[in-house]
Structure formats: structure tokens, C-alpha cells
Tab-separated table of C-alpha atoms in Angstrom:
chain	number	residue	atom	x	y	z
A	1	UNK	CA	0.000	0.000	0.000
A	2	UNK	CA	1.019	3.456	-0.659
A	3	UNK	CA	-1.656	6.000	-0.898
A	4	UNK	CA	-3.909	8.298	0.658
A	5	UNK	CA	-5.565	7.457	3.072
A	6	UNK	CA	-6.938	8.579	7.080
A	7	UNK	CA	-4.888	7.366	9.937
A	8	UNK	CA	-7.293	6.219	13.123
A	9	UNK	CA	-7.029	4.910	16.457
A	10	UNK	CA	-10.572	3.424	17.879
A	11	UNK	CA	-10.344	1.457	21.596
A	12	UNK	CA	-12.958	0.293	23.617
A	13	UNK	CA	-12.414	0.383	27.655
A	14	UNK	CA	-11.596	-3.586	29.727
A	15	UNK	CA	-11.316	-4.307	32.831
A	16	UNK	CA	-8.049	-5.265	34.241
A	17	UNK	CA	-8.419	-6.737	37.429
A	18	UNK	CA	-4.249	-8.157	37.063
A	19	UNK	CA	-2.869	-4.752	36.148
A	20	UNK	CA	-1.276	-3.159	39.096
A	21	UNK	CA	-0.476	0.394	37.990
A	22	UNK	CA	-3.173	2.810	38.223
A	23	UNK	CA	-2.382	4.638	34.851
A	24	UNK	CA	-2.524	1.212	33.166
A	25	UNK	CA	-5.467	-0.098	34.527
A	26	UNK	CA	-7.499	3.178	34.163
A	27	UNK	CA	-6.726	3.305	30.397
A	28	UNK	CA	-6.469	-0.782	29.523
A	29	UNK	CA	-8.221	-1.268	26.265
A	30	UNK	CA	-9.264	-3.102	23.392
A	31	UNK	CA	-7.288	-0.910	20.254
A	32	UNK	CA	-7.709	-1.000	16.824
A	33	UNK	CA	-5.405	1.020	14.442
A	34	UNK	CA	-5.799	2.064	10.805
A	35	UNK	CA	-4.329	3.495	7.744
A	36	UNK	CA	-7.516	3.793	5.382
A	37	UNK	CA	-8.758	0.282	5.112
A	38	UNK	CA	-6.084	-1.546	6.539
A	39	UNK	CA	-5.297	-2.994	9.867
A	40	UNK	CA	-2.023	-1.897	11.337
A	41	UNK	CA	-3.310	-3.992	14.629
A	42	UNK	CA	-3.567	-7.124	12.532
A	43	UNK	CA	-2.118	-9.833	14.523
A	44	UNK	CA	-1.570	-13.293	14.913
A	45	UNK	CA	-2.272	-14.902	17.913
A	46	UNK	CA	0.285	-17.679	18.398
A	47	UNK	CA	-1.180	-19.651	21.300
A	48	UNK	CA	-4.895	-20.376	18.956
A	49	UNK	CA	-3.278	-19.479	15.316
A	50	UNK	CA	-5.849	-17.502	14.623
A	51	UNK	CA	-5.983	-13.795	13.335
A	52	UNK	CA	-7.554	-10.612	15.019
A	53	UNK	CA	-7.158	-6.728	13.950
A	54	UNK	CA	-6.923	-5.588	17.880
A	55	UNK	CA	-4.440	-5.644	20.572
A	56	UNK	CA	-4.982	-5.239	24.108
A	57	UNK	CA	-2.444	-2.549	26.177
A	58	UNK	CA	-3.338	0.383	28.231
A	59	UNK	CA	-3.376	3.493	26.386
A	60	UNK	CA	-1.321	5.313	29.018
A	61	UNK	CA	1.590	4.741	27.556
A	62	UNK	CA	0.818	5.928	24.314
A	63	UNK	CA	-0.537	8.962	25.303
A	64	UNK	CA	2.369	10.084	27.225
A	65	UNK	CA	4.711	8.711	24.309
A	66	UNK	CA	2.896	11.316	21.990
A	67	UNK	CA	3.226	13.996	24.591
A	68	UNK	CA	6.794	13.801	25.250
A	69	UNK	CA	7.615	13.113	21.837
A	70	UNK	CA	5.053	15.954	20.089
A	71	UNK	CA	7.096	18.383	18.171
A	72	UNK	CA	9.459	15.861	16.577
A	73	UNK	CA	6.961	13.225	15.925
A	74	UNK	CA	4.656	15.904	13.998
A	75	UNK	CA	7.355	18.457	12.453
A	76	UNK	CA	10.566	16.756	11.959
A	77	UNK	CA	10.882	16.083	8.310
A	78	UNK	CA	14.321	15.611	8.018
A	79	UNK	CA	13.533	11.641	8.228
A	80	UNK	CA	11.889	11.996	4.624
A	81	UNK	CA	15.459	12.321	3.289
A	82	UNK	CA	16.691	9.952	0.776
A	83	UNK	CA	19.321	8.683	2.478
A	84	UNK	CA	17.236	7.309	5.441
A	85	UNK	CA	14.474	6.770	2.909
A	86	UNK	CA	16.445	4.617	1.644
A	87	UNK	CA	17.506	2.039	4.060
A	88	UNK	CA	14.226	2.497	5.527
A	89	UNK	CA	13.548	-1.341	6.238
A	90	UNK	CA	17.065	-1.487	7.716
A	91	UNK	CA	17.456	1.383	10.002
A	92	UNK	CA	13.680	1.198	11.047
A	93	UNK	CA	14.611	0.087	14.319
A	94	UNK	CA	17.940	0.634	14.893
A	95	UNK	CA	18.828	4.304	13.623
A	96	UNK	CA	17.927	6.563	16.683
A	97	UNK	CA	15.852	9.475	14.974
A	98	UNK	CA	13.534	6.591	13.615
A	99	UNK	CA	13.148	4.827	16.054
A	100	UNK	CA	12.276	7.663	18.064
A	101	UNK	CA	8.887	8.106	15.753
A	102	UNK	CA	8.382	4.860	15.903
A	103	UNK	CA	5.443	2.841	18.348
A	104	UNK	CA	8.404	0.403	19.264
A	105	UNK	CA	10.121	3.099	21.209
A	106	UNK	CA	6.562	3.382	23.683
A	107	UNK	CA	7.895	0.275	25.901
A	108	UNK	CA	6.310	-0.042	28.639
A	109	UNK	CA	6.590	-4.272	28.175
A	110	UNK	CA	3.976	-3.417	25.876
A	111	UNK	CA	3.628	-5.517	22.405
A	112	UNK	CA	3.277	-2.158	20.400
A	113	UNK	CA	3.404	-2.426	16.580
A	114	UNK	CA	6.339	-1.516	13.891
A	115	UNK	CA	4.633	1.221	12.903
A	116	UNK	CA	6.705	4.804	12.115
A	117	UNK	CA	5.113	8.028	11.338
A	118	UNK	CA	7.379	10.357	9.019
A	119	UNK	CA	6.714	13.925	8.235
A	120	UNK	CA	7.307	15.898	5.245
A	121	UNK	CA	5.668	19.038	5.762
A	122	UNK	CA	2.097	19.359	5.007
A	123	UNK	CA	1.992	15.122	4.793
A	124	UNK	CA	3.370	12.281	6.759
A	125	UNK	CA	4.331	8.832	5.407
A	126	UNK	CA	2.536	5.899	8.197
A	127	UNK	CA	4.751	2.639	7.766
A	128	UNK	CA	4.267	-0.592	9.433
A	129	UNK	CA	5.873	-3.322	9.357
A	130	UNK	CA	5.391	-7.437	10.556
A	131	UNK	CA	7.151	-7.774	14.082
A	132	UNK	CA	7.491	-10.002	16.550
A	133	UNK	CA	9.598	-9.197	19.494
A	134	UNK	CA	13.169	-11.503	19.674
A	135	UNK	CA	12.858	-11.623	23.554
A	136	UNK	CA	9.698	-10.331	25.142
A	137	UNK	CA	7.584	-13.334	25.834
A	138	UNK	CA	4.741	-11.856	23.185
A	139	UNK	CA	1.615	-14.002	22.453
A	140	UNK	CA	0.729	-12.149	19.157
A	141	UNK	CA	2.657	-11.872	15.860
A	142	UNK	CA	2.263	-8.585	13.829
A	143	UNK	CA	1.292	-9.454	10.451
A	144	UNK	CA	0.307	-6.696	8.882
A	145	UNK	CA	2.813	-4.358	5.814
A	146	UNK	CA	1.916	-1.187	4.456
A	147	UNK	CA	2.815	2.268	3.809
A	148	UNK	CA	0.314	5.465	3.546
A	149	UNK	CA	0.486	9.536	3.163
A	150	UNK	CA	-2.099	11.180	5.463
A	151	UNK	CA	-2.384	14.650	5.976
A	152	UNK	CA	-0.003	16.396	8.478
A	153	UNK	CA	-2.945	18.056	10.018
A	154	UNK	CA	-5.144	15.088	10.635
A	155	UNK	CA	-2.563	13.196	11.877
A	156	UNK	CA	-2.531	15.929	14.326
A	157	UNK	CA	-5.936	15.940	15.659
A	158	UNK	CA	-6.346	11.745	15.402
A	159	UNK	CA	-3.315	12.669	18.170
A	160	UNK	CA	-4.202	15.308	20.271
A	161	UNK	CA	-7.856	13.485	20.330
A	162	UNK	CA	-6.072	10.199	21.853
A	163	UNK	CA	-4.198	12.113	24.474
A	164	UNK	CA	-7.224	14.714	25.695
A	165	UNK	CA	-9.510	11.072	25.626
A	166	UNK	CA	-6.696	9.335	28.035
A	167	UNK	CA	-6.786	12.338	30.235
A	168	UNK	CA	-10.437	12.956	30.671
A	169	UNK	CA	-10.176	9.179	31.163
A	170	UNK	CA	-7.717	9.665	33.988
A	171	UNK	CA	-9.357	12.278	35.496
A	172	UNK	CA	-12.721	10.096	35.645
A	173	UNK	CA	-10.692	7.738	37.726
A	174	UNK	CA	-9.522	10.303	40.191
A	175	UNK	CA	-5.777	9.961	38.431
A	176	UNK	CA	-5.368	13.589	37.792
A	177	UNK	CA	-1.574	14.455	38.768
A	178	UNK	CA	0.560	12.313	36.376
A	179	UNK	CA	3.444	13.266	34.291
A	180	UNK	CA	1.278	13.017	30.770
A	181	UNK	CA	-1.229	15.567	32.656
A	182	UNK	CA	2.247	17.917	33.250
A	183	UNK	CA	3.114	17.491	29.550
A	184	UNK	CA	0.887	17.657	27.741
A	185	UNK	CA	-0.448	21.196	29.460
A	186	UNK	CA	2.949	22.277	28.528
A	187	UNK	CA	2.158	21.293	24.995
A	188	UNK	CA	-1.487	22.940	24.648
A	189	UNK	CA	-0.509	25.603	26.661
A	190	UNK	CA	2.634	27.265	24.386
A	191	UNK	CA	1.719	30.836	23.165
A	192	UNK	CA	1.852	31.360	19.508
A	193	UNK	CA	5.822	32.415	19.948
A	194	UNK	CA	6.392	29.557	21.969
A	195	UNK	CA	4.701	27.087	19.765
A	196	UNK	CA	6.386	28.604	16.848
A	197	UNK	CA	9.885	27.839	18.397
A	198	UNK	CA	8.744	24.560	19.282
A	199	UNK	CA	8.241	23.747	15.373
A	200	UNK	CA	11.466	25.032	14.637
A	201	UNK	CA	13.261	23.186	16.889
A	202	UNK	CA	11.779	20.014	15.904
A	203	UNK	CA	12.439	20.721	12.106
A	204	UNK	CA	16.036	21.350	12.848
A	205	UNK	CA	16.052	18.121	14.278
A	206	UNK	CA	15.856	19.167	18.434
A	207	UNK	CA	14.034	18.691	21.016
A	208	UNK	CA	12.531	22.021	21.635
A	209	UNK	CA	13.030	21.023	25.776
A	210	UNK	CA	16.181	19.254	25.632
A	211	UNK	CA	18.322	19.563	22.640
A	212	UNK	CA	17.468	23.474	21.150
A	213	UNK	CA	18.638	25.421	24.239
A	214	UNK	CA	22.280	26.152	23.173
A	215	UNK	CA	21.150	27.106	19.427
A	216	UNK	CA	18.543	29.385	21.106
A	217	UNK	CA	20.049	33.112	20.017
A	218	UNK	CA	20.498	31.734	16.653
A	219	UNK	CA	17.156	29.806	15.727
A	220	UNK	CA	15.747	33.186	17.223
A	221	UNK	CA	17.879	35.744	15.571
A	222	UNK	CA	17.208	33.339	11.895
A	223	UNK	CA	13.298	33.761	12.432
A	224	UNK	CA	13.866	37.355	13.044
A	225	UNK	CA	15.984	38.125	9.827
A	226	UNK	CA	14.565	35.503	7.194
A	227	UNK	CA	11.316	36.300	5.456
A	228	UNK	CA	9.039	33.513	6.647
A	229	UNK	CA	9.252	31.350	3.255
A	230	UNK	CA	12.827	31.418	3.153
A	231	UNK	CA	12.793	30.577	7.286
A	232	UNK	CA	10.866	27.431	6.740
A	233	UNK	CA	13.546	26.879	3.769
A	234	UNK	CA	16.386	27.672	5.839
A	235	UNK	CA	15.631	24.866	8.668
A	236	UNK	CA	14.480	22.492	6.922
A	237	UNK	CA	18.007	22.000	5.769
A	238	UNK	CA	20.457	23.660	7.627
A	239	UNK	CA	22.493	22.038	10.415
A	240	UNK	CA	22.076	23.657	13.934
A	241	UNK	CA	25.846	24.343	14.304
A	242	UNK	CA	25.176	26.177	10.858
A	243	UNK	CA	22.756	28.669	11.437
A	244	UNK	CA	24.535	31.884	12.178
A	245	UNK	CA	27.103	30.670	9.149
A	246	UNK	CA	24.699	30.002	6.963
A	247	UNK	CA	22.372	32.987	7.688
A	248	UNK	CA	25.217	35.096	6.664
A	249	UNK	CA	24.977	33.210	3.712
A	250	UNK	CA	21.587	33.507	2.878
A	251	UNK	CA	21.921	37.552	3.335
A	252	UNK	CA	25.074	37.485	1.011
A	253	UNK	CA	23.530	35.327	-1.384
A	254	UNK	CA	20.518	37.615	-1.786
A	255	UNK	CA	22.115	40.444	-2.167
A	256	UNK	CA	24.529	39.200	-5.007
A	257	UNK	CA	21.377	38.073	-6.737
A	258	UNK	CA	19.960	41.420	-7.478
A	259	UNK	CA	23.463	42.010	-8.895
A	260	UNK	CA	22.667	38.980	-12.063
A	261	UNK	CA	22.024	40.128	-15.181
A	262	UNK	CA	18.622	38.430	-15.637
A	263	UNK	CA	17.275	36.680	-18.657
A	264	UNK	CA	15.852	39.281	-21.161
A	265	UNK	CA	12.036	39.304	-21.441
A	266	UNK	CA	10.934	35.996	-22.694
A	267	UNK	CA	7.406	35.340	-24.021
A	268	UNK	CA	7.537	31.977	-23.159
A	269	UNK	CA	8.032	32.583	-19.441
A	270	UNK	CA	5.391	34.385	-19.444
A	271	UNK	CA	3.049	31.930	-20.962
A	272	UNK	CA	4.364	29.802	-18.247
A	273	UNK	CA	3.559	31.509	-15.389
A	274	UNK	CA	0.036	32.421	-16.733
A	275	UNK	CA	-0.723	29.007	-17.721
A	276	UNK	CA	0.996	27.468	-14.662
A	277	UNK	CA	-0.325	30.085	-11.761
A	278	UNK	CA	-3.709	28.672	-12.509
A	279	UNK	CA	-2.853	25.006	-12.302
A	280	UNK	CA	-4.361	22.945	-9.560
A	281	UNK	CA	-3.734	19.460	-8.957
A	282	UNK	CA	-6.572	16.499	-8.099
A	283	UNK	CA	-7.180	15.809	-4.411
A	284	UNK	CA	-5.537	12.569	-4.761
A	285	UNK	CA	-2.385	13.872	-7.127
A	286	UNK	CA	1.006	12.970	-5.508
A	287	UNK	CA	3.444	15.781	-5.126
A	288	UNK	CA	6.009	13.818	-7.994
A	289	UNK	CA	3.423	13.885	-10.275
A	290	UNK	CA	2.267	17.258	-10.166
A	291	UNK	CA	6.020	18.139	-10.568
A	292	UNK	CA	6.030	15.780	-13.552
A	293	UNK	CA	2.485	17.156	-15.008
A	294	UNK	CA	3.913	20.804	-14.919
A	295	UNK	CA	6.993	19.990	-16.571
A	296	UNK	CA	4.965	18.702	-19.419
A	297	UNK	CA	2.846	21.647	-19.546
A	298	UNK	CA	6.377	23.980	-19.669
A	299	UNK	CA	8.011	21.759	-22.367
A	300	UNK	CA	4.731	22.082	-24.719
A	301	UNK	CA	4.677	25.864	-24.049
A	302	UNK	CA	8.372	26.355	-25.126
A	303	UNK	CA	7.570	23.636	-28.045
A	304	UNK	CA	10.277	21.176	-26.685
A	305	UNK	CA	9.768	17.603	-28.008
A	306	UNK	CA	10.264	15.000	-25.185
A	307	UNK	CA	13.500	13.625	-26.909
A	308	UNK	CA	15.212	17.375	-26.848
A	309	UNK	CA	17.260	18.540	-24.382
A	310	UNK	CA	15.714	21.569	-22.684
A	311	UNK	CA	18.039	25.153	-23.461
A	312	UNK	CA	17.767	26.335	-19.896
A	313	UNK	CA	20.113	29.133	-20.433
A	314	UNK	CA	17.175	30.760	-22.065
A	315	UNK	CA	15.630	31.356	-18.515
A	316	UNK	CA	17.872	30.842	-15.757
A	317	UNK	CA	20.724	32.809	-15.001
A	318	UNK	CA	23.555	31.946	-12.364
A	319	UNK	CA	26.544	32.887	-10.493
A	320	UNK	CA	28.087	30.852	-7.935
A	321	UNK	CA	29.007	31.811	-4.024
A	322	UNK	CA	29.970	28.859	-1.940
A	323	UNK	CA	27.554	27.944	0.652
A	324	UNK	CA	28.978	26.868	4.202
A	325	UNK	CA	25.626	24.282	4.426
A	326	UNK	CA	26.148	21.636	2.344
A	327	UNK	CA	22.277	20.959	2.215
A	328	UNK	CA	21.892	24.907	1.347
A	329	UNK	CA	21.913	24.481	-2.418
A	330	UNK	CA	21.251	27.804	-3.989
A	331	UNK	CA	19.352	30.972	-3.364
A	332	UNK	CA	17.142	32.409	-6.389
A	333	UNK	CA	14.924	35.386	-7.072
A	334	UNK	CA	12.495	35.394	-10.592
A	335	UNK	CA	13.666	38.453	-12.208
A	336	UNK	CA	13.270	39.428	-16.329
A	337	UNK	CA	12.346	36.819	-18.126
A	338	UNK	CA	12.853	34.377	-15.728
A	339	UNK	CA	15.647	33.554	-12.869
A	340	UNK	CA	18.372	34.835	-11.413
A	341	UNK	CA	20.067	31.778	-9.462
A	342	UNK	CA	23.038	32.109	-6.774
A	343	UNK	CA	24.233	28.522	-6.503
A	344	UNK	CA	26.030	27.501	-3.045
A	345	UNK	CA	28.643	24.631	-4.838
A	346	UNK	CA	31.121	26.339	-6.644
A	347	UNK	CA	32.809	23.304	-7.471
A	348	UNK	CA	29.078	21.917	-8.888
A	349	UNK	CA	29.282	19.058	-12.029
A	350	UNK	CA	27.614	20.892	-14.833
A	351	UNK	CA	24.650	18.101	-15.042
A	352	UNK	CA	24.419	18.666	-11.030
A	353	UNK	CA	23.659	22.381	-11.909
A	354	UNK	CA	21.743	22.064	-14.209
A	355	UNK	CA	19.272	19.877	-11.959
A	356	UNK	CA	19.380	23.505	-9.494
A	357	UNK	CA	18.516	25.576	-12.632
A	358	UNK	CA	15.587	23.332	-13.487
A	359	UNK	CA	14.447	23.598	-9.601
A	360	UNK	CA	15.083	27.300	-9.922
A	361	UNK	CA	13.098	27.809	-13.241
A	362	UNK	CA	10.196	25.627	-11.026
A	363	UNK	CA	10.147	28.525	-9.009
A	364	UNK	CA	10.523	31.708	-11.490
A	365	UNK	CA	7.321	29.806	-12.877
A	366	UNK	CA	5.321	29.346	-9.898
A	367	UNK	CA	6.337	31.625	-7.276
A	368	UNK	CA	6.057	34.992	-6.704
A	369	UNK	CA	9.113	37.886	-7.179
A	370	UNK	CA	10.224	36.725	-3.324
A	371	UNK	CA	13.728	35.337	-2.711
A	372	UNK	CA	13.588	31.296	-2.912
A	373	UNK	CA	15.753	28.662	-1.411
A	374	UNK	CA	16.768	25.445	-3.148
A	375	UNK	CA	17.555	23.024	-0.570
A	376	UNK	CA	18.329	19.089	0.128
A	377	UNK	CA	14.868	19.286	2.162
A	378	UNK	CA	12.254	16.355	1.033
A	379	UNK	CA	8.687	18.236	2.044
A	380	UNK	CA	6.161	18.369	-0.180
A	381	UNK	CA	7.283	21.688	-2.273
A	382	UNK	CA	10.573	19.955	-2.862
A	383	UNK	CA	9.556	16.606	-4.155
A	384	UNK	CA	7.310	18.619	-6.749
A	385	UNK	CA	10.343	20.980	-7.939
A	386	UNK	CA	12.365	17.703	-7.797
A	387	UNK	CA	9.807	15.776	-10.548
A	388	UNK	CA	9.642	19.131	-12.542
A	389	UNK	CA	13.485	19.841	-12.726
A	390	UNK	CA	13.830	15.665	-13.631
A	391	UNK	CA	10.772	15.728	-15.986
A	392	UNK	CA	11.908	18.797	-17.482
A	393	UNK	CA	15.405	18.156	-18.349
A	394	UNK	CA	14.741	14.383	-19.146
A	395	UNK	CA	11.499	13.099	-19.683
A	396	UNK	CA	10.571	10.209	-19.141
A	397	UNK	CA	8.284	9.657	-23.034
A	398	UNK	CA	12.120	11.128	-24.475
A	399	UNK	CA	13.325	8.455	-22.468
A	400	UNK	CA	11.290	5.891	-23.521
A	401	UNK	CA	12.116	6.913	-27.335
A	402	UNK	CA	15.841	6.958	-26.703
A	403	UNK	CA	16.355	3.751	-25.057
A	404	UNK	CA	17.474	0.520	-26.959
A	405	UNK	CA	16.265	-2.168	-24.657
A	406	UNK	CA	12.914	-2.778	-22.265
A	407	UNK	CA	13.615	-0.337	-19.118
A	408	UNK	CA	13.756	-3.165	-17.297
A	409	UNK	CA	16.757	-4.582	-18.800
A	410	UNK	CA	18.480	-1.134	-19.778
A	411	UNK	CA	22.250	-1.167	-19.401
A	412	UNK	CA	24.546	1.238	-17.390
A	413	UNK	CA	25.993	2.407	-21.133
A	414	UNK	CA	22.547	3.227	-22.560
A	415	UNK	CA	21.408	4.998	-19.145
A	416	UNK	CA	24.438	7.016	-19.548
A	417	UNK	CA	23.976	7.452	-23.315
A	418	UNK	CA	20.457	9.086	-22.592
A	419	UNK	CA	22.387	11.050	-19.642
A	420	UNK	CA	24.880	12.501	-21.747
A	421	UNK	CA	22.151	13.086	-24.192
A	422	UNK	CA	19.987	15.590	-21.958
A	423	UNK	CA	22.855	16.469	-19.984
A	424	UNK	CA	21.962	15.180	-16.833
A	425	UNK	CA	23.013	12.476	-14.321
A	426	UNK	CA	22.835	8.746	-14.538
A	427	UNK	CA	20.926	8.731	-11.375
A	428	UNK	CA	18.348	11.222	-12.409
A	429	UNK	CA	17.966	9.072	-15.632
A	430	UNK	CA	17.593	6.436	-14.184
A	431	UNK	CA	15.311	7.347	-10.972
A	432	UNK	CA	12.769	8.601	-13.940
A	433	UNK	CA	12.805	5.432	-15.428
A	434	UNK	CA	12.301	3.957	-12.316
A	435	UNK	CA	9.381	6.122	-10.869
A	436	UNK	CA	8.020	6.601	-14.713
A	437	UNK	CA	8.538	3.676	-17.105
A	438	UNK	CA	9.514	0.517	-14.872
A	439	UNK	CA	6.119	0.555	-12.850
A	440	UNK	CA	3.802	0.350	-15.408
């Protein structure tokens, strides 16, 4: 499974007469948990060998877990980069900043399910896994596999309804003094400054109560000098030890950019931006694919057939500082007839760059006349300048036309072939064919 779909936790109340903690037997439960249709509490009993979709725990301990764990569990989307992404299965359980989002790390004895939540901005990836614990003496066996993209925001309030039900649960019991009662009113009760820090922290990758105290004076003086769409930009990607560096950066950067000579006035930006501006993608629309669909739309404006390489000269133009935040790509502004591009790796292949420009050119066709940041984020807005800059520059129909074999058996020297071709990577050739000709 990978889709859409609504993320919900439903329980009904037991008795526990053998439970001796009062948290846990106030809150022990029959619980159910879904990702759309599917059962992420699909188990298999091991004693009877039969299935069931619940498990029975007390929901205490998730509650609190949540609590504690808020800011980085909702608003930390540096797990959505590739290079966790990619050994996903692996590092599940082992690598620490996973396993922190993940229902494993709630304890308690409990037999909790593999299941990891992973934010990218305005969605979060669910991902469960089958598990069976290698030493607690578990009855069950988790059987269920899946992966799903809810909302950010409804992942939110299925959340903070689970915790505020636990509580009023607690407090029915005459259990009204516990540590989840002390945390979470630290949570709901954050003024909008506080709460704002809070976020920031947790997308740098802190704890906003633990871990963000000695960057403090910089995440602070960052918000304060960043216009808020860069901000968000900015920590997505940068590294905490890198903020005052990097801001300095940032300010340099956009000052040297006014300095380009822009692209002269080009019709076909225009066109564009009108056509483009207005384009809304369906409810259900992936953010890859609306990258992909508006790269389409761009190459048919500018009359580019699929197996031509895109002249992005034309619209982008680019000078080169270096940036002291590896993840930091480039800073841009649309200007003239199109871009004016700052780019942060001065030592940058020319098929690397040329990746940036088509992300830049994204944003000279989308955005407003504000400054932009090009990043090594993964939220939403960059996977859809990601599939645009890829379609773009190599797309996957030229692709198709150019190759001398089925994708699926496609050598190393014809991948390169097409590379060399559009003047692009290997990798980006061959992630297209991967995402766009392979699956179907």
C-alpha cells in the first residue's frame, strides 16, 4: 500500500483486574489502528493461530509517548530524506531518529506495533511493518505491511484526540496528577511564539526542551531576519551548528542576486507563469506527479519535443558563491524573463547544476518575485520541484524513445547514453525510469 488514506485509532475500555499500575489499569483497552482500510493492529495470535485486527495494552503509555515526543513526531521532516528513505527497512529500528517516531520506542513491556510516522511538511508517510519481538515473551505476531500519506494536520488531531480522551479518562478515575497531565499542558498551553519555536526546533532536528537550548540566540535571531518562506527553507536544511554561518549566507547570497544580469524578457516565461499560476492538482495527485504534469505543460509551451534537451540558459541565469551548508543548495529570485540563481557549490558538475537551474526555473514559474531557497529538504514543495526539474530536463516519453532495450533490462551504457544526451546524471535518468517507465 502506498496512498492516501486517514490514519485512526478506535479502543474500547476492559477491565483489568491483574494490572497493578493505576495509569494502566485506568486506560487498559481493546485498540484498533488504521491506515484507510487496513489494519495496522492485525495480529496473529500464536497460542490459537488464529488472526484478530486488535491488541490489548493500556493506552497510558501511548498517550504520554505522543506527549513527550510531540514536536518531533509531527514536524521533523528531516527523516523523509533519501538517504534514510532509503535504508528504511534497515534502520527502522535501529537508527535513533527513527526509532524515536516509531510505536516500538513506547515500551512499557507493551507488544506495540512496527509502525513509524514520518513527516514531510504538510503530509506524513505511516509505515508498518510485521514484528514479533526476539525476547519479550509476546503471544501475538504482527502481520500486517503497508505504507500510507495522510495529511499532516489530521494526523494531528487523530493525536491530540487520543491524548485529551486518556486524560479525561484519567481524570474520571480520580488519576489527575501524572506526568502526561504535566506534559501535555505544557504542549497545549505554548503561546503562539512559543509554539512557533517549538516547530522550529523540531524541524532542525531538536528537542525544543532538551536539545534546542544552546542554538537558542540563533534559531531566534534566523526567524527574526529571514522572510518567513525562506525561514521554513532555511531549517528544513540547515544544520544547527550552521545557522549563524549560513544565515550570513543567505543575506550574502541575496544580495549578489539582485546584482545577475537576468534573462531578457521571454514570451515563453510568461506563458508559463500564466498558464501554470492557474494550475491545480486532483485531491488525490502525488506531489512527484504534479512536478512531472507541470513539466509537461512547460516543455509544450516552449515547443520542446520529449526527446530534446531543454536550453535552460534561455531562462535561468547563475553565479556561484559557496555555501557553508552543504544541504543549502542555492538561493534564487524570478527576475526578467525568468531567474536569477546564486548557486552555493562552486565546485558543482555541470549536469548537477543544471538539476538547481531546473528547480530554480520551477520557481521563477510558480512563485512569486520573493527570494527562494533550493535546498536538500524532502517536504512536499521539494519533491514537486524535484519531478519538474527531472521531468523537465529528461522526460521520461524522451526516455522511452531513446532507449534501446525494455527499461527493465536497460544497461549502465545506454542509461548514460540518454544522460549525456539531456545532460543530466545517470541517477536522475535512471530514478525517472524507475518512478516513470519501470512501474507500469
Amino acid at each position: 500500500m502506498d496512498a492516501e488514506g486517514t490514519f485512526k485509532i478506535s479502543w474500547e475500555w476492559e477491565s483489568a483486574p491483574g494490572v497493578r499500575l493505576p495509569e494502566h489499569k485506568a486506560t487498559w483497552a481493546r485498540i484498533e489502528i488504521r491506515a484507510g482500510q487496513d489494519f495496522i493492529t492485525l495480529v496473529e495470535d500464536l497460542d490459537s493461530g488464529s488472526s484478530r485486527r486488535s491488541i490489548y495494552a493500556p493506552l497510558y503509555p501511548l498517550a504520554e509517548w505522543i506527549a513527550f515526543n510531540w514536536w518531533k513526531l509531527l514536524f521533523n521532516s528531516r527523516l523523509s530524506r533519501p538517504e534514510l528513505v532509503s535504508r528504511f527497512d534497515r534502520a527502522r529500528l535501529t537508527d535513533p531518529e527513527l526509532l524515536r517516531n516509531n510505536f516500538r520506542r513506547i515500551g512499557d513491556g507493551f507488544a506495540w506495533p512496527d509502525l513509524a510516522f514520518i513527516p514531510a511538511g504538510e503530509q506524513t508517510t505511516i509505515s508498518w511493518r510485521p514484528y514479533s519481538s526476539p525476547v519479550a515473551n509476546w503471544r501475538i505476531r504482527y502481520i500486517g505491511h503497508g505504507d500510507a500519506t495522510v495529511a499532516s494536520t489530521e494526523l494531528q488531531v487523530e493525536l491530540s484526540r487520543i491524548v485529551n480522551s486518556v486524560i479525561s479518562r484519567l481524570d474520571e478515575c480520580g488519576l489527575g496528577a501524572t506526568s502526561l497531565h504535566k506534559e501535555w499542558a505544557a504542549v497545549t498551553g505554548a503561546d503562539v511564539d512559543e509554539a512557533q519555536y517549538c516547530r522550529t526546533a523540531a524541524r532542525l532536528g531538536l528537542d525544543p526542551y532538551s536539545e534546542a537550548h544552546e542554538f537558542e540566540n540563533e534559531i531566534i535571531s534566523a526567524s527574526q531576519n529571514l522572510t518567513p518562506d525562506l525561514f521554513g527553507d532555511f531549517v528544513d536544511a540547515v544544520s544547527p551548528a550552521k545557522i549563524q554561518e549560513s544565515q550570513g549566507w543567505v543575506s550574502q547570497a541575496a544580495a549578489k542576486v539582485e546584482g545577475i544580469t537576468a534573462p531578457r524578457r521571454n514570451l515563453l516565461t510568461e506563458e508559463m507563469r500564466a498558464v501554470l499560476s492557474k494550475y491545480r492538482s486532483g485531491p488525490s495527485t502525488r506531489p512527484w506527479e504534479t512536478g512531472w504534469e507541470q513539466a509537461k505543460i512547460a516543455r509544450q509551451i516552449a515547443q520542446v519535443p520529449s526527446a530534446e534537451r531543454f536550453q535552460l540558459g534561455e531562462f535561468v541565469s547563475t553565479q556561484e558563491l559557496t555555501s557553508p551548508e552543504p544541504r543549502i543548495h542555492a538561493l534564487g529570485r524570478r527576475r526578467g524573463g525568468g531567474a536569477a540563481l546564486v548557486v552555493g557549490a562552486s565546485q558543482a558538475h555541470a549536469k548537477t547544476k543544471n538539476f538547481l537551474i531546473g528547480r530554480a526555473l520551477w520557481h521563477s514559474v510558480t512563485d512569486d518575485d520573493a527570494p527562494f531557497l533550493i535546498t536538500g529538504a524532502y517536504t512536499e514543495k521539494q519533491k514537486i520541484e524535484r519531478a519538474f526539474a527531472a521531468e523537465l530536463l529528461a522526460p521520461a516519453a524522451g526516455i522511452s524513445q531513446l532507449l534501446d532495450a525494455d527499461p527493465w533490462s536497460a544497461s549502465l551504457e545506454s542509461v548514460e547514453r540518454i544522460a549525456e544526451h539531456f545532460e543530466v546524471s545517470a541517477v536522475l535518468v535512471q530514478h525517472q525510469m524507475d518512478n516513470q517507465l519501470v512501474v507500469k
